[in-house]
Coordinates of C-alpha atoms in Angstrom, one line a residue:
Chain A
M1 CA 86.2 135.3 144.0
S2 CA 85.7 131.6 144.0
H3 CA 84.3 132.0 140.5
R4 CA 87.5 133.5 139.3
I5 CA 89.5 130.6 140.9
A6 CA 87.2 128.1 139.2
A7 CA 87.6 129.8 135.8
A8 CA 91.4 130.0 136.2
S9 CA 91.7 126.4 137.1
R10 CA 89.5 125.4 134.1
H11 CA 91.9 127.3 131.8
G12 CA 94.8 125.7 133.6
I13 CA 93.5 122.1 133.1
L14 CA 92.6 122.7 129.5
A15 CA 95.9 124.4 128.8
I16 CA 97.7 121.2 130.1
L17 CA 95.4 118.9 128.2
V18 CA 95.9 120.9 125.0
F19 CA 99.7 120.9 125.5
A20 CA 99.7 117.2 126.0
S21 CA 97.6 116.6 122.9
L22 CA 99.7 118.7 120.7
F23 CA 103.0 117.4 122.2
P24 CA 103.6 114.7 119.7
I25 CA 103.6 117.3 116.9
Y26 CA 106.1 119.4 118.8
Y27 CA 108.2 116.3 119.6
L28 CA 108.3 115.3 115.8
I29 CA 109.4 118.8 114.9
V30 CA 112.3 119.3 117.3
N31 CA 113.6 115.8 117.0
S32 CA 113.5 115.7 113.2
V33 CA 116.5 118.0 113.1
K34 CA 118.7 116.3 115.6
D35 CA 121.7 114.0 115.0
P36 CA 121.9 110.8 117.0
A37 CA 124.1 112.3 119.6
Q38 CA 121.7 115.2 120.2
F39 CA 118.7 112.9 120.3
G40 CA 120.5 110.6 122.8
A41 CA 121.3 113.6 125.1
D42 CA 117.9 115.2 125.0
Q43 CA 114.5 114.6 123.4
W44 CA 112.6 117.6 124.9
L45 CA 114.3 120.8 123.7
P46 CA 115.1 122.2 120.3
P47 CA 118.8 121.3 119.3
A48 CA 121.5 124.0 119.2
S49 CA 122.4 123.1 115.6
L50 CA 120.0 121.7 113.0
T51 CA 120.6 118.5 111.0
W52 CA 118.6 119.1 107.7
A53 CA 120.1 116.0 106.2
N54 CA 117.5 114.1 108.1
W55 CA 114.9 115.6 106.0
S56 CA 116.4 114.8 102.7
R57 CA 116.9 111.2 103.8
A58 CA 113.4 110.9 105.0
S59 CA 112.1 112.5 101.8
D60 CA 114.1 110.0 99.7
V61 CA 112.3 107.1 101.5
I62 CA 108.8 108.6 102.0
S63 CA 108.0 110.8 98.9
G64 CA 107.4 107.9 96.6
P65 CA 105.0 106.3 99.0
I66 CA 103.3 109.7 99.6
L67 CA 102.6 109.9 95.9
N68 CA 101.4 106.4 95.8
T69 CA 99.0 107.1 98.7
I70 CA 97.7 110.3 97.1
I71 CA 96.9 108.4 93.9
I72 CA 95.2 105.6 95.7
A73 CA 93.2 108.0 97.9
L74 CA 92.1 110.3 95.1
V75 CA 91.1 107.6 92.6
G76 CA 89.5 105.4 95.3
T77 CA 87.5 108.4 96.7
T78 CA 86.4 109.4 93.2
L79 CA 85.3 105.9 92.6
I80 CA 83.4 105.8 95.9
I81 CA 81.7 109.1 95.2
V82 CA 80.6 108.4 91.7
L83 CA 79.2 104.8 92.5
A84 CA 77.7 105.9 95.8
A85 CA 75.9 108.9 94.2
L86 CA 74.4 106.7 91.5
A87 CA 73.2 104.2 94.0
A88 CA 71.9 106.8 96.5
Y89 CA 70.0 108.5 93.7
A90 CA 68.4 105.2 92.8
F91 CA 67.4 104.7 96.5
A92 CA 66.4 108.3 97.3
I93 CA 64.9 109.6 94.1
I94 CA 64.0 106.8 91.7
K95 CA 62.8 104.6 94.5
F96 CA 62.1 101.9 92.0
P97 CA 59.9 98.9 93.2
G98 CA 62.0 96.7 95.3
W99 CA 64.7 99.4 96.1
K100 CA 64.4 98.6 99.9
I101 CA 65.8 95.1 99.4
F102 CA 69.0 96.5 97.8
Y103 CA 69.2 99.4 100.2
W104 CA 69.2 96.9 103.1
L105 CA 71.7 94.7 101.3
T106 CA 74.2 97.6 101.3
F107 CA 73.2 98.9 104.8
G108 CA 73.8 95.5 106.4
L109 CA 77.4 95.8 105.2
L110 CA 78.0 98.4 108.0
L111 CA 77.7 95.5 110.4
V112 CA 80.4 93.5 108.7
P113 CA 83.7 94.3 110.4
S114 CA 86.7 94.7 108.1
F115 CA 88.7 91.9 109.9
L116 CA 86.2 89.3 108.7
L117 CA 87.0 90.1 105.1
L118 CA 90.7 90.7 105.5
I119 CA 91.9 87.2 105.1
P120 CA 89.6 86.2 102.2
L121 CA 90.4 89.5 100.4
Y122 CA 94.1 88.9 100.9
L123 CA 93.8 85.3 99.3
Q124 CA 91.4 86.6 96.6
I125 CA 93.6 89.6 95.5
S126 CA 96.9 87.7 95.6
R127 CA 95.4 85.3 93.1
L128 CA 94.0 88.1 90.8
E129 CA 97.1 88.8 88.8
V130 CA 95.6 91.7 86.9
I131 CA 95.5 93.9 90.0
D132 CA 97.9 92.1 92.5
G133 CA 100.6 94.3 93.8
G134 CA 99.3 97.4 92.0
Y135 CA 97.2 100.4 93.0
F136 CA 93.9 98.7 92.2
A137 CA 94.6 96.0 94.7
V138 CA 93.8 98.6 97.3
I139 CA 91.7 101.0 95.4
L140 CA 88.9 98.5 94.4
P141 CA 88.4 96.9 97.9
S142 CA 88.6 100.3 99.6
A143 CA 86.0 101.6 97.2
A144 CA 83.8 98.6 98.1
A145 CA 84.3 99.1 101.8
G146 CA 83.5 102.8 101.5
Q147 CA 80.1 102.3 99.7
A148 CA 77.7 101.5 102.6
F149 CA 78.6 104.6 104.7
S150 CA 78.8 106.9 101.6
I151 CA 75.4 105.6 100.2
F152 CA 73.8 106.0 103.7
V153 CA 74.9 109.7 104.1
L154 CA 74.2 110.6 100.5
K155 CA 70.8 109.1 100.4
A156 CA 69.8 111.1 103.5
A157 CA 71.0 114.3 101.7
F158 CA 69.3 113.6 98.5
E159 CA 66.1 113.0 100.3
E160 CA 66.0 116.5 101.6
I161 CA 66.1 118.0 98.1
P162 CA 62.5 119.3 97.3
Q163 CA 60.6 116.9 95.0
D164 CA 59.3 119.8 93.0
M165 CA 62.7 120.7 91.7
I166 CA 63.4 117.2 90.5
D167 CA 59.9 116.9 88.9
S168 CA 60.1 120.2 87.1
A169 CA 63.4 119.2 85.7
R170 CA 61.9 116.0 84.5
V171 CA 59.1 117.9 82.9
D172 CA 61.6 119.9 81.1
G173 CA 62.9 116.8 79.5
A174 CA 65.9 116.0 81.7
G175 CA 66.8 112.4 81.9
E176 CA 67.7 110.8 85.3
F177 CA 71.4 111.3 84.8
R178 CA 70.9 114.9 83.9
V179 CA 68.8 115.4 87.1
L180 CA 71.5 113.8 89.2
L181 CA 74.3 115.8 87.5
N182 CA 72.6 119.2 87.2
I183 CA 70.1 119.4 90.2
V184 CA 70.9 116.9 92.9
A185 CA 74.6 116.9 92.9
P186 CA 75.1 120.7 93.1
L187 CA 72.6 121.0 95.9
A188 CA 74.4 118.2 97.9
R189 CA 77.8 119.5 97.3
P190 CA 78.7 120.0 101.1
V191 CA 77.7 116.4 101.8
F192 CA 79.8 115.3 98.9
A193 CA 82.7 117.2 100.3
S194 CA 82.4 115.6 103.8
V195 CA 82.0 112.1 102.4
A196 CA 85.1 112.6 100.3
V197 CA 87.3 114.0 103.1
I198 CA 86.3 111.1 105.4
Q199 CA 87.1 108.5 102.8
I200 CA 90.5 110.2 101.9
V201 CA 91.5 110.3 105.6
A202 CA 90.4 106.6 106.0
M203 CA 92.5 105.6 103.0
W204 CA 95.4 107.6 104.1
N205 CA 95.5 106.0 107.5
D206 CA 94.8 102.4 106.2
Y207 CA 97.6 99.9 106.9
L208 CA 96.6 96.4 107.0
L209 CA 95.3 95.5 103.5
P210 CA 97.9 97.7 101.8
S211 CA 100.7 95.9 103.8
L212 CA 99.5 92.6 102.5
V213 CA 98.7 93.2 98.9
L214 CA 100.9 96.0 97.5
D215 CA 104.4 95.4 96.1
A216 CA 107.3 97.6 97.1
A217 CA 106.9 100.0 94.2
H218 CA 103.3 100.7 95.1
R219 CA 103.6 101.0 98.9
T220 CA 101.5 103.4 100.7
V221 CA 102.9 105.8 103.3
S222 CA 101.8 103.8 106.3
V223 CA 103.4 100.7 105.1
A224 CA 106.6 102.6 104.2
L225 CA 106.8 104.2 107.6
V226 CA 106.6 100.9 109.3
A227 CA 109.3 99.4 107.1
F228 CA 111.5 102.5 107.6
T229 CA 111.1 102.3 111.4
G230 CA 112.2 98.7 111.6
N231 CA 111.7 97.2 115.1
P232 CA 110.9 100.2 117.4
S233 CA 110.5 98.4 120.6
N234 CA 114.0 97.1 120.3
D235 CA 116.1 99.1 122.6
S236 CA 119.1 99.3 120.3
S237 CA 119.6 102.8 119.1
A238 CA 118.0 103.6 115.8
D239 CA 118.5 106.8 113.7
F240 CA 115.7 108.8 115.0
G241 CA 116.1 112.1 113.2
P242 CA 115.2 110.8 109.7
L243 CA 112.4 108.8 111.2
M244 CA 110.8 111.8 112.9
A245 CA 111.2 113.9 109.7
G246 CA 109.5 110.9 107.8
Y247 CA 106.6 110.9 110.2
L248 CA 106.1 114.6 109.7
L249 CA 106.3 114.4 106.0
S250 CA 103.6 111.8 106.0
A251 CA 101.3 114.3 107.8
V252 CA 101.9 117.2 105.3
P253 CA 99.1 116.1 102.7
L254 CA 96.7 115.7 105.6
I255 CA 97.6 119.1 106.8
V256 CA 96.9 120.5 103.4
L257 CA 93.7 118.6 103.2
F258 CA 92.4 119.7 106.7
A259 CA 93.4 123.3 106.0
F260 CA 90.7 123.3 103.4
S261 CA 88.1 120.9 104.8
M262 CA 88.4 120.4 108.5
R263 CA 84.9 121.7 108.9
S264 CA 83.4 119.3 106.3
Y265 CA 85.3 116.4 107.9
I266 CA 84.0 117.1 111.4
Q267 CA 80.4 117.9 110.3
G268 CA 80.3 114.7 108.2
L269 CA 81.6 112.6 111.1
T270 CA 79.5 114.1 113.8
S271 CA 76.2 114.1 111.8
G272 CA 76.9 110.5 110.7
A273 CA 77.2 109.4 114.4
S274 CA 74.1 111.3 115.5
K275 CA 72.2 109.2 113.0
L276 CA 73.3 105.9 114.5
Chain B
M1 CA 69.0 122.9 83.3
S2 CA 65.7 123.9 84.6
T3 CA 64.5 126.0 87.4
P4 CA 61.3 125.4 89.3
A5 CA 59.0 127.7 87.7
S6 CA 55.6 127.8 89.5
G7 CA 53.7 127.0 86.3
L8 CA 55.6 123.9 85.8
Q9 CA 55.1 122.5 89.2
T10 CA 53.7 119.0 89.3
D11 CA 53.4 116.2 91.6
S12 CA 55.4 113.0 91.1
R13 CA 52.5 111.2 89.4
T14 CA 52.2 113.5 86.4
A15 CA 56.0 113.7 86.2
G16 CA 56.2 110.0 85.9
A17 CA 53.6 110.1 83.2
R18 CA 56.0 112.0 81.1
V19 CA 58.5 109.2 81.3
A20 CA 56.0 106.7 79.9
P21 CA 53.4 108.8 77.9
A22 CA 50.0 107.4 77.1
R23 CA 50.1 106.8 73.4
S24 CA 46.6 105.7 72.5
A25 CA 43.4 107.5 73.0
A26 CA 42.1 104.6 75.0
Y27 CA 44.2 105.5 78.0
D28 CA 44.6 102.6 80.4
P29 CA 46.1 103.9 83.7
R30 CA 46.8 100.4 85.1
R31 CA 48.8 99.5 82.1
S32 CA 50.8 102.7 82.0
Q33 CA 51.5 102.3 85.7
R34 CA 52.9 98.9 85.1
R35 CA 55.1 100.1 82.2
R36 CA 56.3 103.0 84.4
N37 CA 57.2 100.5 87.1
V38 CA 59.2 98.4 84.7
R39 CA 60.9 101.4 83.4
A40 CA 61.8 102.6 87.0
V41 CA 63.1 99.1 87.9
G42 CA 65.3 99.1 84.8
L43 CA 66.7 102.6 85.6
G44 CA 67.1 101.9 89.2
L45 CA 69.0 98.6 88.6
L46 CA 71.1 100.5 86.1
F47 CA 72.1 103.0 88.7
I48 CA 72.9 100.5 91.4
A49 CA 74.7 98.0 89.1
P50 CA 78.2 99.5 89.4
T51 CA 77.9 99.6 93.2
F52 CA 76.7 95.9 93.3
V53 CA 79.4 94.7 90.9
I54 CA 82.2 96.1 93.1
L55 CA 80.3 95.0 96.4
G56 CA 79.7 91.6 95.0
Y57 CA 83.4 91.0 94.3
F58 CA 85.0 92.7 97.2
M59 CA 82.4 92.4 100.1
Y60 CA 79.8 89.7 99.6
Y61 CA 82.1 87.2 98.0
P62 CA 84.9 87.5 100.6
A63 CA 82.2 87.3 103.3
Y64 CA 80.9 84.1 101.7
V65 CA 84.4 82.8 101.5
A66 CA 85.0 83.6 105.2
F67 CA 81.8 81.7 106.0
V68 CA 82.4 78.7 103.9
G69 CA 86.2 78.6 104.5
S70 CA 85.5 78.4 108.3
L71 CA 84.2 74.9 107.6
T72 CA 87.4 73.7 105.9
D73 CA 91.0 72.9 106.4
W74 CA 92.6 75.2 103.8
D75 CA 96.2 76.4 103.3
G76 CA 95.0 79.0 100.7
F77 CA 96.5 77.1 97.7
N78 CA 95.3 73.5 97.6
T79 CA 91.7 72.6 97.4
P80 CA 89.9 73.2 100.8
R81 CA 89.1 70.1 102.6
A82 CA 85.6 70.1 104.3
V83 CA 85.9 69.4 108.0
G84 CA 82.4 70.5 109.3
L85 CA 82.5 72.2 112.6
Q86 CA 85.9 70.8 113.5
N87 CA 87.6 74.3 113.4
F88 CA 85.0 75.7 115.9
A89 CA 85.5 72.7 118.2
N90 CA 89.3 73.3 118.1
A91 CA 88.8 77.0 118.7
F92 CA 87.0 76.4 122.0
R93 CA 89.8 74.1 123.2
D94 CA 92.6 76.5 122.0
G95 CA 94.6 77.8 124.9
N96 CA 96.1 80.7 122.9
L97 CA 92.7 81.9 121.9
R98 CA 91.5 81.8 125.5
V99 CA 94.5 83.8 126.6
A100 CA 93.8 86.3 123.8
G101 CA 90.1 86.5 124.8
L102 CA 91.0 87.2 128.4
N103 CA 93.5 89.9 127.3
N104 CA 90.6 91.5 125.4
I105 CA 88.5 92.0 128.5
P106 CA 90.7 94.6 130.3
W107 CA 91.5 96.0 126.9
A108 CA 87.8 96.6 126.2
I109 CA 87.1 98.0 129.7
G110 CA 90.1 100.3 129.5
K111 CA 89.4 101.5 126.0
V112 CA 85.7 102.2 126.7
F113 CA 86.7 104.2 129.9
L114 CA 89.2 106.2 127.9
A115 CA 86.7 106.8 125.1
V116 CA 84.1 108.3 127.4
V117 CA 85.7 109.8 130.5
P118 CA 88.5 112.1 129.3
P119 CA 86.6 113.4 126.3
F120 CA 83.5 114.1 128.4
L121 CA 85.5 116.0 131.1
A122 CA 87.3 118.1 128.5
A123 CA 83.9 118.8 126.8
E124 CA 82.6 120.0 130.2
L125 CA 85.6 122.1 130.8
I126 CA 85.4 123.8 127.4
F127 CA 81.6 124.2 127.7
H128 CA 82.1 126.0 131.0
V129 CA 84.6 128.5 129.6
R130 CA 82.7 131.8 129.5
R131 CA 84.0 133.4 126.3
Q132 CA 82.8 131.9 123.1
R133 CA 86.0 132.8 121.4
W134 CA 88.0 130.7 123.9
Q135 CA 85.6 127.8 123.6
Y136 CA 86.3 127.9 119.8
L137 CA 90.0 128.1 120.3
Y138 CA 90.1 125.1 122.6
R139 CA 87.9 123.1 120.3
T140 CA 90.1 123.8 117.4
L141 CA 93.3 123.0 119.2
F142 CA 92.1 119.6 120.4
V143 CA 91.2 118.8 116.8
V144 CA 94.6 119.6 115.4
P145 CA 96.2 116.2 116.3
L146 CA 94.0 114.6 113.5
I147 CA 96.8 115.6 111.2
I148 CA 99.0 112.9 112.7
P149 CA 98.4 109.6 110.8
G150 CA 97.3 106.8 113.1
I151 CA 100.3 104.7 112.3
V152 CA 102.6 107.5 113.4
T153 CA 100.9 107.6 116.9
I154 CA 101.5 103.9 117.3
L155 CA 105.2 104.1 116.3
L156 CA 105.8 107.2 118.5
W157 CA 104.3 105.5 121.5
T158 CA 106.5 102.5 120.9
F159 CA 109.4 104.9 121.3
Y160 CA 107.9 106.6 124.4
Y161 CA 107.7 103.3 126.1
R162 CA 111.3 102.2 125.6
S163 CA 113.6 102.1 128.6
D164 CA 115.2 105.4 127.4
G165 CA 111.9 106.7 126.3
L166 CA 109.8 109.7 127.4
V167 CA 107.6 107.8 129.8
N168 CA 110.6 106.7 131.9
Q169 CA 112.2 110.2 131.6
V170 CA 109.0 111.8 133.0
L171 CA 109.0 109.3 135.8
G172 CA 112.5 110.3 136.5
F173 CA 111.7 114.0 136.6
V174 CA 109.0 113.5 139.1
G175 CA 111.1 111.2 141.4
L176 CA 109.4 108.0 140.6
D177 CA 112.6 106.3 139.5
A178 CA 111.5 103.0 141.0
L179 CA 108.7 102.7 138.4
Q180 CA 111.1 103.1 135.5
Q181 CA 111.1 100.0 133.2
P182 CA 111.0 98.8 129.6
W183 CA 107.2 98.9 129.5
L184 CA 106.6 96.9 126.3
T185 CA 109.0 94.1 127.0
R186 CA 107.7 93.1 130.5
P187 CA 104.8 90.6 130.6
S188 CA 103.4 92.4 133.6
T189 CA 103.3 95.9 132.1
A190 CA 102.9 95.4 128.3
L191 CA 99.1 95.0 128.1
G192 CA 98.5 98.0 130.4
A193 CA 101.0 100.1 128.3
L194 CA 99.1 99.3 125.2
I195 CA 95.7 100.1 126.7
F196 CA 96.9 103.4 128.2
M197 CA 98.8 104.8 125.2
G198 CA 97.6 108.1 123.8
F199 CA 97.7 110.3 126.8
P200 CA 95.7 112.6 127.4
W201 CA 93.1 110.5 125.5
V202 CA 91.0 113.5 124.4
T203 CA 89.9 111.9 121.1
P204 CA 88.7 114.7 118.8
F205 CA 85.7 112.9 117.5
N206 CA 84.4 111.9 121.0
L207 CA 85.1 115.4 122.4
L208 CA 83.0 117.0 119.6
I209 CA 80.2 114.6 120.0
F210 CA 80.0 115.4 123.8
Y211 CA 80.4 119.1 123.3
S212 CA 77.6 119.4 120.7
G213 CA 75.4 117.3 123.0
L214 CA 76.1 119.8 125.9
Q215 CA 75.3 122.7 123.5
A216 CA 72.0 121.0 122.7
I217 CA 70.8 121.0 126.3
P218 CA 67.8 123.6 126.6
G219 CA 68.6 126.6 128.8
E220 CA 65.4 126.2 130.7
I221 CA 66.4 122.8 132.0
L222 CA 69.7 124.3 133.3
E223 CA 67.8 127.2 134.9
A224 CA 65.3 125.0 136.6
G225 CA 68.2 122.7 137.8
A226 CA 70.1 125.7 139.1
L227 CA 67.0 126.7 141.2
D228 CA 67.1 123.2 142.7
G229 CA 70.7 123.6 143.6
A230 CA 72.1 121.6 140.6
T231 CA 75.2 123.6 139.8
G232 CA 78.8 122.8 139.4
W233 CA 79.5 119.1 139.9
R234 CA 75.9 118.3 140.8
R235 CA 74.9 119.7 137.5
V236 CA 77.4 117.5 135.6
L237 CA 76.2 114.4 137.4
F238 CA 72.5 114.9 137.5
I239 CA 71.7 117.0 134.4
D240 CA 74.4 116.7 131.8
L241 CA 75.3 112.9 132.1
P242 CA 71.6 111.7 131.9
L243 CA 71.0 114.0 128.9
L244 CA 74.0 112.8 127.2
V245 CA 73.1 109.1 127.4
S246 CA 72.6 108.7 123.6
Q247 CA 75.9 110.2 122.8
T248 CA 77.5 108.0 125.5
R249 CA 75.8 104.9 124.0
V250 CA 77.1 105.6 120.5
L251 CA 80.7 106.2 121.8
V252 CA 80.6 103.1 124.1
T253 CA 79.4 101.0 121.2
L254 CA 82.0 102.3 118.9
A255 CA 84.8 101.7 121.5
I256 CA 83.6 98.1 122.1
I257 CA 83.6 97.3 118.4
A258 CA 87.0 98.9 118.0
S259 CA 88.5 97.1 120.9
V260 CA 87.5 93.7 119.7
Q261 CA 89.3 94.7 116.4
A262 CA 92.4 95.8 118.2
L263 CA 95.2 94.6 115.9
L264 CA 97.6 97.3 114.8
E265 CA 98.8 98.2 118.3
P266 CA 99.8 94.7 119.3
L267 CA 100.9 93.8 115.9
L268 CA 103.3 96.7 115.5
M269 CA 104.2 97.5 119.1
T270 CA 104.7 94.1 120.8
G271 CA 103.9 91.4 118.3
G272 CA 101.6 90.0 120.8
G273 CA 104.4 89.5 123.3
P274 CA 106.2 89.1 125.5
G275 CA 104.9 85.5 125.4
T276 CA 101.2 85.9 124.9
S277 CA 100.7 88.8 127.3
T278 CA 99.4 91.2 124.6
L279 CA 98.0 88.7 122.2
T280 CA 94.5 89.8 121.1
P281 CA 91.9 87.5 119.4
I282 CA 92.1 89.5 116.1
L283 CA 95.9 89.4 116.2
Y284 CA 95.6 85.7 116.6
V285 CA 93.2 85.6 113.5
Y286 CA 95.9 87.5 111.6
R287 CA 98.7 85.2 112.8
T288 CA 97.0 81.9 112.0
G289 CA 96.0 83.3 108.6
V290 CA 98.7 85.4 107.2
E291 CA 101.6 84.0 109.1
Y292 CA 100.9 80.3 109.6
G293 CA 98.7 79.9 106.5
D294 CA 96.0 78.0 108.4
F295 CA 93.2 79.9 106.6
G296 CA 90.2 77.7 107.5
Y297 CA 90.9 78.0 111.2
S298 CA 91.7 81.7 110.9
M299 CA 88.3 82.3 109.3
S300 CA 86.4 80.3 111.8
I301 CA 87.9 82.4 114.7
S302 CA 87.1 85.6 112.8
L303 CA 83.4 84.4 112.4
I304 CA 83.3 83.7 116.2
L305 CA 84.6 87.3 116.8
F306 CA 82.1 88.7 114.4
L307 CA 79.3 87.1 116.5
V308 CA 80.9 88.5 119.7
V309 CA 81.0 92.0 118.2
L310 CA 77.3 91.7 117.2
L311 CA 76.3 90.5 120.6
L312 CA 78.3 93.1 122.5
S313 CA 77.0 96.0 120.4
V314 CA 73.4 94.8 120.9
A315 CA 74.1 94.5 124.7
A316 CA 75.7 97.9 124.9
N317 CA 72.6 99.4 123.2
R318 CA 70.2 97.5 125.4
L319 CA 72.0 98.4 128.6
T320 CA 72.1 102.1 128.1
R321 CA 68.7 102.3 126.5
S322 CA 67.1 100.8 129.6
R323 CA 68.8 103.3 131.9
K324 CA 67.2 106.0 129.8
A325 CA 63.7 104.7 130.3

């Protein structure tokens, strides 16, 4: 009997916690279709009539930045993966004399917090006219920032590939690039997937550097959302409906991404942490 | 594309010999070894070159600039003027920085508590649900909020804390009208409001770390513990917690590092105010650099913070490690 009460109370507490965790999503949905009067009257329940105009206004403001962020995240992640795979291959498979020095040089970067580099990067990029304001002003520093973690994870994965497979490919006349492309990369595909998702999510959520170095035409979604919101702590009434619709729109690409790769993302993160 | 045929299996030495084949009949193993090494170094450097080009320009060089710049008076445009350790001396006398540092202490304590306790309790609750299918369902549901971008959470909580926001409405529902107030614009409540935003604080990542730690506890230990009367709460305290020390250590370290880097919440939610009540050291770095253009001073504070982060993470590791021994 007491067992059953305990089990029921566990489910009860978990249900409350789940509800509270998911509440922001519900809140965004119901309030994204309210006009200002409906929002002022009630923020908890779905409205009697739906104001779809909020969504078209939000999409006018947010779809450009969403596209920008997709470009930045995809190009940046591709760059990270290609560079990190080459370097991880050199550290895990070629193991050339002296590789440890370079490995520790990259590994040590995990200790360097991003805030230390923020101001110098901001100064450096704003003077570099070739990239200042454009996509590469964020892509290149993000690619650099993602290297240490990605090399660390990929190196560990490459080292688990049986040496015999690599050796026999070499005997068959495959050069190192071919070995990486044809043997190592296909075997490490799940690890590539989780590194890619982790980097995409990180770039999607990044705010600081993009807010400092991108011009208005290349804004990412985080920067655009903050600009769209204005000053939220100000108690004057804002037009909330379009804001909530914009917040939801900014989550759509992440929903699509997670629908395919939630497992890779979680496995990558948790296995990375267990190696710390 | 080759497959590992058993006849072709070789060890790494003979495979290397293929790369640099011995040409003369007078085979000199030491010479060919050296040639192979030179070749490997060349190849290795070729493979790491792209990474190091980009790291050099976007990581090492800015780190160097931060270090050297901290010893200068620099507005970012004119030539920096060397001032030695003057910036650091100023930093230790800077009242704003002291206030910011003091604000960071309850911030770090609060954030560490929230990073460990709610996710741990949720993990325990899920783990004790009998049906596997329910466990899976709960885990999945707790992970779903990851789809909300971090910036949206911050902006939403800014709305929740307004005087007409949800927090005050909930207080009204439960009859605590006396507590209703504009949380972010009162010096007495702003810092606490920033620390405790994000209810119910079940961070998906931390939850999963604890949950997989619980799954890894061997059944024999639990059975032996149950014989000794360690069930229910006693089991949680005397078996689960000690066995999850390494997970806790990682999460505490990450929470400390994150709390010293707390910039977005104060920057976007309160601007560090009212007054200096939510000013954090990293926000102060941002202000002196980006807003006031005092880059030399800004870099010197960020270097001090970097040292603090290093020391704290070492300390967090030491403390939890000695408890394990």
